[in-house]
mmCIF file of C-alpha atoms in Angstrom:
data_model
loop_
_atom_site.group_PDB
_atom_site.id
_atom_site.type_symbol
_atom_site.label_atom_id
_atom_site.label_comp_id
_atom_site.label_asym_id
_atom_site.label_seq_id
_atom_site.Cartn_x
_atom_site.Cartn_y
_atom_site.Cartn_z
ATOM 1 C CA UNK A 11 -20.644 12.135 -142.459
ATOM 2 C CA UNK A 12 -22.696 13.589 -139.668
ATOM 3 C CA UNK A 13 -23.181 11.500 -136.599
ATOM 4 C CA UNK A 14 -26.384 11.518 -135.598
ATOM 5 C CA UNK A 15 -27.107 11.451 -131.754
ATOM 6 C CA UNK A 16 -29.215 8.398 -130.552
ATOM 7 C CA UNK A 17 -32.654 9.668 -129.408
ATOM 8 C CA UNK A 18 -33.541 8.234 -125.801
ATOM 9 C CA UNK A 19 -36.432 6.712 -124.488
ATOM 10 C CA UNK A 20 -38.433 8.656 -121.878
ATOM 11 C CA UNK A 21 -39.230 7.424 -118.622
ATOM 12 C CA UNK A 22 -42.800 5.969 -117.603
ATOM 13 C CA UNK A 23 -44.433 4.700 -115.019
ATOM 14 C CA UNK A 24 -44.938 0.796 -115.754
ATOM 15 C CA UNK A 25 -41.888 0.161 -117.841
ATOM 16 C CA UNK A 26 -40.672 -3.313 -117.258
ATOM 17 C CA UNK A 27 -36.967 -2.998 -117.213
ATOM 18 C CA UNK A 28 -34.482 -6.018 -118.624
ATOM 19 C CA UNK A 29 -30.975 -5.161 -116.302
ATOM 20 C CA UNK A 30 -28.170 -7.088 -117.450
ATOM 21 C CA UNK A 31 -26.110 -8.431 -114.860
ATOM 22 C CA UNK A 32 -23.745 -9.854 -116.773
ATOM 23 C CA UNK A 33 -22.872 -13.784 -118.012
ATOM 24 C CA UNK A 34 -25.927 -13.607 -119.643
ATOM 25 C CA UNK A 35 -27.923 -12.999 -116.417
ATOM 26 C CA UNK A 36 -30.780 -10.398 -116.398
ATOM 27 C CA UNK A 37 -32.767 -8.640 -113.573
ATOM 28 C CA UNK A 38 -36.037 -6.847 -114.067
ATOM 29 C CA UNK A 39 -37.544 -4.135 -112.713
ATOM 30 C CA UNK A 40 -40.654 -1.762 -112.379
ATOM 31 C CA UNK A 41 -41.223 2.259 -113.018
ATOM 32 C CA UNK A 42 -43.534 3.370 -110.640
ATOM 33 C CA UNK A 43 -43.076 7.134 -110.134
ATOM 34 C CA UNK A 44 -40.893 10.326 -111.238
ATOM 35 C CA UNK A 45 -37.613 8.354 -109.650
ATOM 36 C CA UNK A 46 -39.026 5.243 -108.068
ATOM 37 C CA UNK A 47 -38.313 1.830 -109.414
ATOM 38 C CA UNK A 48 -39.446 -1.681 -107.848
ATOM 39 C CA UNK A 49 -37.104 -4.603 -108.203
ATOM 40 C CA UNK A 50 -38.252 -8.337 -108.214
ATOM 41 C CA UNK A 51 -36.622 -11.330 -107.122
ATOM 42 C CA UNK A 52 -36.590 -12.939 -110.379
ATOM 43 C CA UNK A 53 -33.451 -13.559 -113.007
ATOM 44 C CA UNK A 54 -32.969 -15.191 -115.958
ATOM 45 C CA UNK A 55 -31.558 -15.655 -119.857
ATOM 46 C CA UNK A 56 -33.636 -12.693 -121.257
ATOM 47 C CA UNK A 57 -34.471 -15.537 -123.825
ATOM 48 C CA UNK A 58 -38.419 -15.955 -123.019
ATOM 49 C CA UNK A 59 -39.118 -13.368 -120.654
ATOM 50 C CA UNK A 60 -43.024 -12.713 -119.677
ATOM 51 C CA UNK A 61 -43.528 -9.636 -118.232
ATOM 52 C CA UNK A 62 -46.817 -10.623 -116.813
ATOM 53 C CA UNK A 63 -45.056 -13.011 -114.411
ATOM 54 C CA UNK A 64 -41.993 -10.968 -113.652
ATOM 55 C CA UNK A 65 -44.621 -8.377 -111.929
ATOM 56 C CA UNK A 66 -45.972 -11.351 -109.710
ATOM 57 C CA UNK A 67 -42.504 -11.850 -108.318
ATOM 58 C CA UNK A 68 -41.808 -11.291 -104.529
ATOM 59 C CA UNK A 69 -40.335 -7.494 -104.154
ATOM 60 C CA UNK A 70 -36.700 -7.692 -103.030
ATOM 61 C CA UNK A 71 -36.688 -3.583 -103.094
ATOM 62 C CA UNK A 72 -37.391 -0.145 -104.064
ATOM 63 C CA UNK A 73 -35.461 2.944 -104.810
ATOM 64 C CA UNK A 74 -35.114 5.774 -107.107
ATOM 65 C CA UNK A 75 -33.214 5.398 -109.716
ATOM 66 C CA UNK A 76 -31.413 8.467 -112.153
ATOM 67 C CA UNK A 77 -33.133 8.182 -115.775
ATOM 68 C CA UNK A 78 -29.792 7.712 -117.762
ATOM 69 C CA UNK A 79 -29.993 3.923 -117.439
ATOM 70 C CA UNK A 80 -33.210 4.310 -119.383
ATOM 71 C CA UNK A 81 -32.493 6.962 -121.616
ATOM 72 C CA UNK A 82 -29.387 5.819 -122.769
ATOM 73 C CA UNK A 83 -30.964 2.279 -123.234
ATOM 74 C CA UNK A 84 -28.577 0.647 -120.920
ATOM 75 C CA UNK A 85 -31.509 -1.129 -119.285
ATOM 76 C CA UNK A 86 -33.889 -2.181 -122.240
ATOM 77 C CA UNK A 87 -37.815 -1.457 -121.338
ATOM 78 C CA UNK A 88 -39.551 -4.922 -122.546
ATOM 79 C CA UNK A 89 -43.268 -3.930 -122.100
ATOM 80 C CA UNK A 90 -45.332 -0.784 -120.075
ATOM 81 C CA UNK A 91 -47.794 -2.686 -117.584
ATOM 82 C CA UNK A 92 -50.243 -1.570 -114.854
ATOM 83 C CA UNK A 93 -48.455 -1.132 -111.225
ATOM 84 C CA UNK A 94 -50.225 -2.832 -108.739
ATOM 85 C CA UNK A 95 -51.597 -0.639 -106.032
ATOM 86 C CA UNK A 96 -49.603 -2.238 -103.312
ATOM 87 C CA UNK A 97 -46.382 -0.953 -105.272
ATOM 88 C CA UNK A 98 -47.569 2.724 -106.030
ATOM 89 C CA UNK A 99 -47.803 3.811 -102.920
#
């Protein structure tokens, strides 16, 4: 039996990421640039998350991230939305 490698997801600006924190709690971020990501001050159980609501929450920080979390699907891409102009600086 041949093992096939799972195809990774490519990073694109505007992706809304669902990030597992453990114990059924998820945090959220949005990719901005080739390596930048904005993280929002919002957590939930991941059951009925509205991406439009998430991106309207306060920003807690912005930082560069490695692609492996997205590529290897450790962080789930739940939507792709336009980046707010004030966050895309």
